[in-house]
Amino acid sequence: MTIELTIRPTCHHHRINRELLIRRSQWLMQQNGVQDHNLSLLLVDDQEMKALNLHWRNKHKPTNVLSFPSDEGAHPGFAQLGLKELGDIIISVDTAAREAAQHNETFHHRLIWLITHGLLHLLGMDHERSEGEAEAMHAREQQLLQQLKHAKDSTMTHLAINVDHVATIRQARGITEPDPVAAAAICELAGASGIVVHLREDRRHIQDRDVHVLRETIKTKLNLEMGAARDIIDIALRLKPDMATLVPEKRRELTTEGGLNVSGQKKKLGATIEEMNQAGIPVSLFIDPDSKQIKASHAIGATFVEIHTGRYCDATSEQERDMEFELIAQAAEEAYDLGLRVNAGHGLDYQTTARIAALDTIEELSIGHAIITRAVFTGLDQAVREMQKIIREASRIA
Ligand code: PXP
């Protein structure tokens, strides 16, 4: 099957995730038994759509989607040629964006709905022919979108919880309470898929004792966040966490400030990955949503990348946030397509997580500060469950 997706330059301000649209279209074609056919998808702006709508339907306004089956108006002999061409679906992304806002759904969710609608037209359904046909088409549309939701359920984004800041509170007094090990157990009981701790060189929060007890007690998965420094690597090799996330570490920073410059230190990081892999520890590289870093991570044999969501979370305007979000979506897509497993995290909270969790290229989110902060007021169990609910609901749509 070939899906030819053309996006007009006039649509580029919408930052369209083309890989997602292609994968969803492939899935829809499979569900309708036409996976061996070719499909053309054209994304245009309202102005072009208005001209097309006037030309083909004599209507003086843009519409959301137009479909042109390849055999429409063709000579009867056309069918005998056995061509596997479905035809063209043309979508106005301006209208799709407006409709998404009106229906309070994501832009890509709306685009996928429009592709579904257009595809059913290409397959011969038509809601304009009769009421009965309108009902049948609507029912099929709903069925497909429901199936898509279930298909996504099986790839639901996981939540790994970073309990560093439980240790931060303990270290403020230099005593033994609160214990991040107890916190990890509560997180697991509340449904977390993994626990993350950052053993910093300055030991400002998590201590050596913590990682060793956590290694013994964690039932899900221990992700050790660490700088690629010799003494920490040696600890990791002995500890054997379920995975390690390499981050840049600066003594004077309040928290990890940016992603790793993988492309600038391929040799050093490649050697660390090799060493860790030989000890059976898969490695994730914490990187900014940047194609150069993704390619370098892949080239040096990382199993995962964790995409830095900090700039998206810190955005001070909707426009900036949308822009940062699209960078993350595209980076996740690129990494996923290269065969990397993709996690994301940093700065995510109860408002910013849903959009990221809706990206089905992302396997796991690493969230700490927001959950521990909320736990001060609601208790840890509830804080984890509330975040789980956001992730569960978000990864079912889009
Ligand atoms: N991922 C990485 C690589 C981090 O360094 C951190 C912070 O420790 C997180 C995720 C979690 O960030 P936050 O505490 O802001 O949720």
Tab-separated table of C-alpha atoms and ligand atoms in Angstrom:
chain	number	residue	atom	x	y	z
A	1	MET	CA	0.000	0.000	0.000
A	2	THR	CA	1.155	3.514	-0.714
A	3	ILE	CA	-0.209	6.538	1.021
A	4	GLU	CA	0.816	9.701	-0.704
A	5	LEU	CA	0.459	12.512	1.791
A	6	THR	CA	0.896	16.018	0.420
A	7	ILE	CA	0.839	18.974	2.780
A	8	ARG	CA	0.621	22.350	1.088
A	9	PRO	CA	3.203	24.901	2.320
A	10	THR	CA	0.256	27.145	3.310
A	11	CYS	CA	-0.603	24.584	6.048
A	12	HIS	CA	2.777	24.371	7.699
A	13	HIS	CA	1.942	26.746	10.547
A	14	HIS	CA	-0.312	23.946	11.878
A	15	ARG	CA	2.700	21.688	12.540
A	16	ILE	CA	1.159	18.506	11.286
A	17	ASN	CA	2.426	15.133	12.464
A	18	ARG	CA	2.613	13.419	9.089
A	19	GLU	CA	3.841	10.064	10.383
A	20	LEU	CA	0.888	9.771	12.721
A	21	LEU	CA	-1.541	10.538	9.890
A	22	ILE	CA	0.091	7.980	7.628
A	23	ARG	CA	0.047	5.301	10.329
A	24	ARG	CA	-3.579	5.985	11.179
A	25	SER	CA	-4.534	5.908	7.489
A	26	GLN	CA	-2.751	2.590	7.075
A	27	TRP	CA	-4.637	1.212	10.065
A	28	LEU	CA	-7.970	2.442	8.653
A	29	MET	CA	-7.244	0.883	5.263
A	30	GLN	CA	-6.397	-2.414	6.933
A	31	GLN	CA	-9.634	-2.376	8.928
A	32	ASN	CA	-11.541	-1.864	5.690
A	33	GLY	CA	-9.738	-4.600	3.773
A	34	VAL	CA	-8.090	-2.246	1.280
A	35	GLN	CA	-4.555	-2.419	2.617
A	36	ASP	CA	-3.254	-3.357	-0.831
A	37	HIS	CA	-4.617	-0.145	-2.399
A	38	ASN	CA	-3.091	3.282	-2.886
A	39	LEU	CA	-4.503	6.414	-1.343
A	40	SER	CA	-3.776	10.068	-1.907
A	41	LEU	CA	-4.189	12.513	0.969
A	42	LEU	CA	-3.936	16.222	0.337
A	43	LEU	CA	-3.970	18.781	3.152
A	44	VAL	CA	-4.866	22.310	2.074
A	45	ASP	CA	-5.814	25.619	3.679
A	46	ASP	CA	-9.321	27.137	3.683
A	47	GLN	CA	-8.634	29.293	0.651
A	48	GLU	CA	-7.741	26.357	-1.569
A	49	MET	CA	-10.598	24.306	-0.150
A	50	LYS	CA	-13.025	27.105	-0.909
A	51	ALA	CA	-11.905	27.124	-4.552
A	52	LEU	CA	-12.222	23.325	-4.774
A	53	ASN	CA	-15.642	23.353	-3.155
A	54	LEU	CA	-16.806	25.985	-5.621
A	55	HIS	CA	-15.429	24.125	-8.605
A	56	TRP	CA	-16.719	20.647	-7.690
A	57	ARG	CA	-19.801	21.329	-5.610
A	58	ASN	CA	-20.752	24.864	-6.560
A	59	LYS	CA	-20.576	25.962	-2.925
A	60	HIS	CA	-19.064	29.301	-2.035
A	61	LYS	CA	-17.369	28.325	1.214
A	62	PRO	CA	-14.667	25.973	2.424
A	63	THR	CA	-15.608	22.558	3.774
A	64	ASN	CA	-13.721	20.160	6.025
A	65	VAL	CA	-13.198	17.210	3.655
A	66	LEU	CA	-13.743	16.266	0.017
A	67	SER	CA	-13.342	12.767	-1.411
A	68	PHE	CA	-12.786	11.806	-5.024
A	69	PRO	CA	-13.002	8.059	-5.709
A	70	SER	CA	-10.637	7.135	-8.528
A	71	ASP	CA	-13.376	5.377	-10.484
A	72	GLU	CA	-15.925	8.214	-10.245
A	73	GLY	CA	-17.302	8.971	-13.689
A	74	ALA	CA	-14.873	6.516	-15.236
A	75	HIS	CA	-15.552	4.342	-18.264
A	76	PRO	CA	-17.106	0.971	-17.213
A	77	GLY	CA	-13.981	-0.737	-18.494
A	78	PHE	CA	-11.928	1.073	-15.852
A	79	ALA	CA	-12.852	-1.481	-13.170
A	80	GLN	CA	-11.490	-4.286	-15.342
A	81	LEU	CA	-8.061	-2.758	-15.300
A	82	GLY	CA	-7.761	-3.990	-11.711
A	83	LEU	CA	-6.038	-0.823	-10.551
A	84	LYS	CA	-5.744	-0.594	-6.796
A	85	GLU	CA	-6.382	3.106	-6.520
A	86	LEU	CA	-8.816	4.339	-3.906
A	87	GLY	CA	-8.716	7.978	-4.912
A	88	ASP	CA	-8.105	11.306	-3.181
A	89	ILE	CA	-9.077	12.720	0.180
A	90	ILE	CA	-8.639	16.469	0.508
A	91	ILE	CA	-8.841	18.057	3.939
A	92	SER	CA	-8.794	21.695	4.976
A	93	VAL	CA	-6.544	21.888	8.015
A	94	ASP	CA	-7.858	25.376	8.867
A	95	THR	CA	-11.390	23.994	9.134
A	96	ALA	CA	-10.115	20.907	10.983
A	97	ALA	CA	-8.363	23.125	13.547
A	98	ARG	CA	-11.510	25.218	14.048
A	99	GLU	CA	-13.679	22.131	14.440
A	100	ALA	CA	-11.205	20.578	16.882
A	101	ALA	CA	-11.447	23.681	19.082
A	102	GLN	CA	-15.263	23.692	18.837
A	103	HIS	CA	-15.496	20.019	19.823
A	104	ASN	CA	-12.774	20.298	22.440
A	105	GLU	CA	-10.661	17.582	20.879
A	106	THR	CA	-7.088	17.472	19.613
A	107	PHE	CA	-6.241	18.727	16.141
A	108	HIS	CA	-4.901	15.329	15.115
A	109	HIS	CA	-7.951	13.556	16.481
A	110	ARG	CA	-10.065	15.740	14.202
A	111	LEU	CA	-7.818	15.082	11.199
A	112	ILE	CA	-8.102	11.349	11.796
A	113	TRP	CA	-11.870	11.601	12.016
A	114	LEU	CA	-11.874	13.463	8.676
A	115	ILE	CA	-9.653	10.853	7.067
A	116	THR	CA	-12.038	8.152	8.329
A	117	HIS	CA	-14.981	10.045	6.882
A	118	GLY	CA	-13.235	10.608	3.573
A	119	LEU	CA	-12.138	7.006	3.314
A	120	LEU	CA	-15.679	5.717	3.833
A	121	HIS	CA	-16.771	7.954	0.952
A	122	LEU	CA	-14.046	6.463	-1.230
A	123	LEU	CA	-15.349	3.028	-0.295
A	124	GLY	CA	-18.798	3.943	-1.598
A	125	MET	CA	-20.651	5.116	1.491
A	126	ASP	CA	-22.526	8.403	1.205
A	127	HIS	CA	-24.460	10.154	3.954
A	128	GLU	CA	-26.048	12.493	1.423
A	129	ARG	CA	-27.863	9.765	-0.525
A	130	SER	CA	-30.479	8.820	2.074
A	131	GLU	CA	-31.147	8.870	5.784
A	132	GLY	CA	-30.472	5.144	5.981
A	133	GLU	CA	-27.084	5.584	4.346
A	134	ALA	CA	-26.278	8.506	6.617
A	135	GLU	CA	-26.980	6.315	9.641
A	136	ALA	CA	-24.922	3.440	8.279
A	137	MET	CA	-21.976	5.709	7.517
A	138	HIS	CA	-22.120	7.353	10.922
A	139	ALA	CA	-22.288	3.945	12.632
A	140	ARG	CA	-19.259	2.666	10.669
A	141	GLU	CA	-17.314	5.816	11.490
A	142	GLN	CA	-18.036	5.428	15.191
A	143	GLN	CA	-17.146	1.747	15.071
A	144	LEU	CA	-13.773	2.447	13.456
A	145	LEU	CA	-12.915	5.228	15.895
A	146	GLN	CA	-13.932	3.007	18.798
A	147	GLN	CA	-11.705	0.201	17.488
A	148	LEU	CA	-8.864	2.661	17.132
A	149	LYS	CA	-9.344	3.694	20.753
A	150	HIS	CA	-9.135	0.046	21.844
A	151	ALA	CA	-6.076	-0.559	19.669
A	152	LYS	CA	-4.492	2.361	21.506
A	153	ASP	CA	-5.476	0.978	24.915
A	154	SER	CA	-3.060	-1.875	24.392
A	155	THR	CA	-0.263	0.627	23.891
A	156	MET	CA	-1.162	2.849	26.795
A	157	THR	CA	1.492	5.236	28.045
A	158	HIS	CA	3.040	4.146	31.344
A	159	LEU	CA	3.809	6.286	34.365
A	160	ALA	CA	7.180	6.027	36.101
A	161	ILE	CA	7.432	8.122	39.235
A	162	ASN	CA	10.520	9.961	40.302
A	163	VAL	CA	10.684	9.956	44.134
A	164	ASP	CA	13.800	12.163	44.466
A	165	HIS	CA	11.900	14.924	46.223
A	166	VAL	CA	10.742	12.673	49.018
A	167	ALA	CA	14.456	12.344	49.721
A	168	THR	CA	14.856	16.119	49.338
A	169	ILE	CA	12.509	16.610	52.303
A	170	ARG	CA	14.352	13.975	54.317
A	171	GLN	CA	17.737	15.548	53.573
A	172	ALA	CA	16.429	18.935	54.735
A	173	ARG	CA	16.616	17.491	58.258
A	174	GLY	CA	19.296	14.873	57.706
A	175	ILE	CA	17.204	12.171	59.378
A	176	THR	CA	15.520	9.033	58.029
A	177	GLU	CA	12.009	10.340	57.275
A	178	PRO	CA	10.283	10.540	54.863
A	179	ASP	CA	11.730	7.460	53.217
A	180	PRO	CA	11.739	7.361	49.380
A	181	VAL	CA	11.597	3.579	49.651
A	182	ALA	CA	8.221	3.755	51.405
A	183	ALA	CA	7.113	6.332	48.815
A	184	ALA	CA	8.094	3.979	45.990
A	185	ALA	CA	5.977	1.207	47.513
A	186	ILE	CA	2.938	3.508	47.759
A	187	CYS	CA	3.437	4.612	44.133
A	188	GLU	CA	3.551	1.007	43.002
A	189	LEU	CA	0.425	0.112	44.982
A	190	ALA	CA	-1.353	3.078	43.375
A	191	GLY	CA	-0.510	1.717	39.921
A	192	ALA	CA	2.823	3.225	38.857
A	193	SER	CA	4.701	1.180	36.276
A	194	GLY	CA	8.136	2.090	37.515
A	195	ILE	CA	10.213	4.110	39.962
A	196	VAL	CA	12.926	6.575	38.966
A	197	VAL	CA	15.674	7.941	41.202
A	198	HIS	CA	18.568	10.211	40.324
A	199	LEU	CA	21.731	9.335	42.208
A	200	ARG	CA	23.525	12.648	41.878
A	201	GLU	CA	27.241	12.989	42.393
A	202	ASP	CA	26.600	15.513	45.185
A	203	ARG	CA	24.029	13.136	46.813
A	204	ARG	CA	21.728	16.076	47.464
A	205	HIS	CA	18.643	13.858	47.721
A	206	ILE	CA	18.875	10.153	46.856
A	207	GLN	CA	21.603	8.299	48.785
A	208	ASP	CA	23.477	5.084	48.023
A	209	ARG	CA	21.448	3.290	50.683
A	210	ASP	CA	18.222	4.279	48.883
A	211	VAL	CA	19.175	2.781	45.542
A	212	HIS	CA	20.280	-0.466	47.176
A	213	VAL	CA	17.102	-0.874	49.234
A	214	LEU	CA	14.986	0.124	46.236
A	215	ARG	CA	16.743	-2.507	44.141
A	216	GLU	CA	15.666	-5.098	46.704
A	217	THR	CA	12.104	-3.900	47.198
A	218	ILE	CA	10.787	-2.518	43.921
A	219	LYS	CA	8.297	-4.835	42.256
A	220	THR	CA	7.874	-2.941	38.978
A	221	LYS	CA	10.970	-1.427	37.411
A	222	LEU	CA	13.861	0.641	38.742
A	223	ASN	CA	15.137	3.340	36.399
A	224	LEU	CA	18.391	4.830	37.686
A	225	GLU	CA	18.927	8.354	36.449
A	226	MET	CA	22.622	9.257	36.436
A	227	GLY	CA	25.410	11.298	34.945
A	228	ALA	CA	27.952	9.361	32.883
A	229	ALA	CA	30.644	9.714	35.577
A	230	ARG	CA	32.972	6.805	36.359
A	231	ASP	CA	32.036	6.286	40.026
A	232	ILE	CA	28.294	6.382	39.287
A	233	ILE	CA	28.705	4.013	36.338
A	234	ASP	CA	30.475	1.569	38.669
A	235	ILE	CA	27.603	1.768	41.153
A	236	ALA	CA	25.100	1.148	38.347
A	237	LEU	CA	27.043	-1.849	37.065
A	238	ARG	CA	26.894	-3.423	40.537
A	239	LEU	CA	23.322	-2.393	41.264
A	240	LYS	CA	21.882	-3.554	37.936
A	241	PRO	CA	18.807	-1.343	37.713
A	242	ASP	CA	16.193	-2.396	35.159
A	243	MET	CA	17.338	0.518	33.053
A	244	ALA	CA	19.526	3.600	33.354
A	245	THR	CA	18.797	7.079	32.059
A	246	LEU	CA	21.876	9.144	31.307
A	247	VAL	CA	21.473	12.862	31.943
A	248	PRO	CA	23.835	15.816	31.878
A	249	GLU	CA	24.647	16.750	35.432
A	250	LYS	CA	25.919	20.068	36.732
A	251	ARG	CA	26.651	20.601	40.390
A	252	ARG	CA	25.117	24.056	40.583
A	253	GLU	CA	21.852	23.340	38.788
A	254	LEU	CA	18.572	23.090	40.715
A	255	THR	CA	17.374	20.298	38.447
A	256	THR	CA	18.494	18.773	35.139
A	257	GLU	CA	18.600	21.774	32.854
A	258	GLY	CA	18.730	20.443	29.324
A	259	GLY	CA	19.168	17.316	27.295
A	260	LEU	CA	22.462	15.547	26.665
A	261	ASN	CA	24.640	16.697	23.826
A	262	VAL	CA	24.845	13.184	22.401
A	263	SER	CA	26.137	14.212	19.002
A	264	GLY	CA	29.031	16.037	20.666
A	265	GLN	CA	30.154	13.116	22.836
A	266	LYS	CA	29.269	10.037	20.846
A	267	LYS	CA	32.450	8.212	21.758
A	268	LYS	CA	32.141	8.624	25.509
A	269	LEU	CA	28.406	7.928	25.676
A	270	GLY	CA	28.711	5.052	23.209
A	271	ALA	CA	31.308	3.419	25.443
A	272	THR	CA	29.083	3.862	28.520
A	273	ILE	CA	26.120	2.336	26.695
A	274	GLU	CA	28.271	-0.595	25.615
A	275	GLU	CA	29.476	-1.193	29.155
A	276	MET	CA	25.987	-0.977	30.620
A	277	ASN	CA	24.484	-3.194	27.919
A	278	GLN	CA	27.108	-5.831	28.606
A	279	ALA	CA	25.912	-5.851	32.210
A	280	GLY	CA	22.352	-6.307	30.928
A	281	ILE	CA	21.256	-2.712	31.599
A	282	PRO	CA	19.380	-0.989	28.773
A	283	VAL	CA	20.235	2.693	28.465
A	284	SER	CA	18.038	5.695	27.821
A	285	LEU	CA	19.487	9.061	26.797
A	286	PHE	CA	17.756	12.209	28.018
A	287	ILE	CA	17.698	14.549	25.040
A	288	ASP	CA	16.009	17.667	23.752
A	289	PRO	CA	13.465	17.159	20.960
A	290	ASP	CA	16.143	17.597	18.321
A	291	SER	CA	16.646	15.451	15.247
A	292	LYS	CA	20.446	15.631	15.508
A	293	GLN	CA	20.382	14.194	19.038
A	294	ILE	CA	17.912	11.481	18.060
A	295	LYS	CA	20.052	10.342	15.156
A	296	ALA	CA	23.168	10.361	17.339
A	297	SER	CA	21.381	8.381	20.097
A	298	HIS	CA	20.362	5.786	17.561
A	299	ALA	CA	23.828	5.658	16.048
A	300	ILE	CA	25.530	4.899	19.367
A	301	GLY	CA	23.159	2.108	20.320
A	302	ALA	CA	20.797	3.616	22.919
A	303	THR	CA	17.754	1.464	23.604
A	304	PHE	CA	15.594	4.400	24.668
A	305	VAL	CA	15.575	8.140	24.425
A	306	GLU	CA	13.767	10.264	26.976
A	307	ILE	CA	12.546	13.431	25.340
A	308	HIS	CA	12.889	16.546	27.460
A	309	THR	CA	9.464	18.124	27.965
A	310	GLY	CA	10.762	21.066	30.020
A	311	ARG	CA	10.442	23.797	27.397
A	312	TYR	CA	6.897	22.670	26.583
A	313	CYS	CA	5.964	22.789	30.283
A	314	ASP	CA	7.647	26.138	30.883
A	315	ALA	CA	6.046	27.850	27.867
A	316	THR	CA	4.456	31.145	28.787
A	317	SER	CA	1.976	31.417	25.910
A	318	GLU	CA	-0.363	28.980	24.192
A	319	GLN	CA	1.423	29.591	20.914
A	320	GLU	CA	4.808	28.775	22.386
A	321	ARG	CA	3.400	25.690	24.083
A	322	ASP	CA	1.862	24.460	20.820
A	323	MET	CA	5.156	24.958	19.078
A	324	GLU	CA	7.116	23.077	21.732
A	325	PHE	CA	4.516	20.328	21.744
A	326	GLU	CA	4.851	19.799	18.020
A	327	LEU	CA	8.634	19.582	18.359
A	328	ILE	CA	8.162	16.814	20.930
A	329	ALA	CA	5.574	15.023	18.776
A	330	GLN	CA	7.858	15.109	15.756
A	331	ALA	CA	10.929	14.068	17.723
A	332	ALA	CA	9.048	11.142	19.288
A	333	GLU	CA	7.855	10.083	15.862
A	334	GLU	CA	11.358	10.238	14.394
A	335	ALA	CA	12.862	8.277	17.276
A	336	TYR	CA	10.077	5.688	17.135
A	337	ASP	CA	10.538	5.235	13.402
A	338	LEU	CA	14.254	4.649	13.892
A	339	GLY	CA	13.349	1.803	16.262
A	340	LEU	CA	14.220	3.599	19.483
A	341	ARG	CA	11.896	3.177	22.442
A	342	VAL	CA	10.642	6.589	23.507
A	343	ASN	CA	10.022	8.011	26.974
A	344	ALA	CA	9.438	11.634	27.934
A	345	GLY	CA	9.597	13.758	31.023
A	346	HIS	CA	10.635	16.781	33.035
A	347	GLY	CA	8.307	19.413	34.374
A	348	LEU	CA	5.100	17.551	33.507
A	349	ASP	CA	2.173	18.341	35.777
A	350	TYR	CA	-1.581	17.814	36.028
A	351	GLN	CA	-2.225	20.298	33.209
A	352	THR	CA	0.563	19.552	30.765
A	353	THR	CA	0.688	15.747	30.855
A	354	ALA	CA	-2.458	14.857	28.868
A	355	ARG	CA	-1.233	16.089	25.497
A	356	ILE	CA	2.060	14.268	25.826
A	357	ALA	CA	0.369	11.073	27.021
A	358	ALA	CA	-1.833	11.179	23.922
A	359	LEU	CA	1.205	10.639	21.681
A	360	ASP	CA	1.163	6.951	20.951
A	361	THR	CA	4.840	6.896	20.071
A	362	ILE	CA	5.664	7.513	23.741
A	363	GLU	CA	5.953	4.499	25.972
A	364	GLU	CA	6.493	5.994	29.397
A	365	LEU	CA	6.413	9.330	31.194
A	366	SER	CA	8.790	10.113	34.029
A	367	ILE	CA	7.126	12.488	36.483
A	368	GLY	CA	8.305	13.548	39.916
A	369	HIS	CA	7.963	17.039	41.279
A	370	ALA	CA	4.291	17.622	40.425
A	371	ILE	CA	3.179	14.340	42.000
A	372	ILE	CA	5.214	14.749	45.184
A	373	THR	CA	4.002	18.361	45.472
A	374	ARG	CA	0.362	17.324	45.192
A	375	ALA	CA	0.943	14.475	47.610
A	376	VAL	CA	1.736	17.014	50.347
A	377	PHE	CA	-1.931	18.039	50.205
A	378	THR	CA	-3.766	14.942	48.986
A	379	GLY	CA	-1.584	12.058	50.050
A	380	LEU	CA	0.692	10.155	47.666
A	381	ASP	CA	-1.778	7.420	46.783
A	382	GLN	CA	-4.343	9.925	45.524
A	383	ALA	CA	-1.771	12.074	43.747
A	384	VAL	CA	-0.560	9.031	41.791
A	385	ARG	CA	-4.079	7.846	40.977
A	386	GLU	CA	-5.074	11.287	39.671
A	387	MET	CA	-2.073	11.363	37.360
A	388	GLN	CA	-2.777	7.800	36.213
A	389	LYS	CA	-6.320	8.815	35.336
A	390	ILE	CA	-5.106	11.734	33.210
A	391	ILE	CA	-2.688	9.471	31.353
A	392	ARG	CA	-5.215	6.678	30.883
A	393	GLU	CA	-7.837	9.013	29.453
A	394	ALA	CA	-5.391	10.876	27.258
A	395	SER	CA	-3.828	7.807	25.723
A	396	ARG	CA	-7.245	6.548	24.656
A	397	ILE	CA	-7.867	9.479	22.316
A	398	ALA	CA	-5.899	11.145	19.505
B	1	PXP	N1	13.294	13.007	33.595
B	1	PXP	C1	14.540	13.427	33.893
B	1	PXP	C2	15.650	13.002	32.999
B	1	PXP	C3	14.789	14.234	35.009
B	1	PXP	O1	16.035	14.662	35.271
B	1	PXP	C4	13.709	14.575	35.844
B	1	PXP	C5	13.961	15.394	37.074
B	1	PXP	O2	14.649	14.649	38.008
B	1	PXP	C6	12.424	14.098	35.498
B	1	PXP	C7	12.247	13.345	34.353
B	1	PXP	C8	11.237	14.422	36.326
B	1	PXP	O3	11.002	15.777	36.281
B	1	PXP	P1	9.945	16.428	37.265
B	1	PXP	O4	10.442	16.174	38.659
B	1	PXP	O5	9.942	17.855	36.879
B	1	PXP	O6	8.635	15.741	37.009
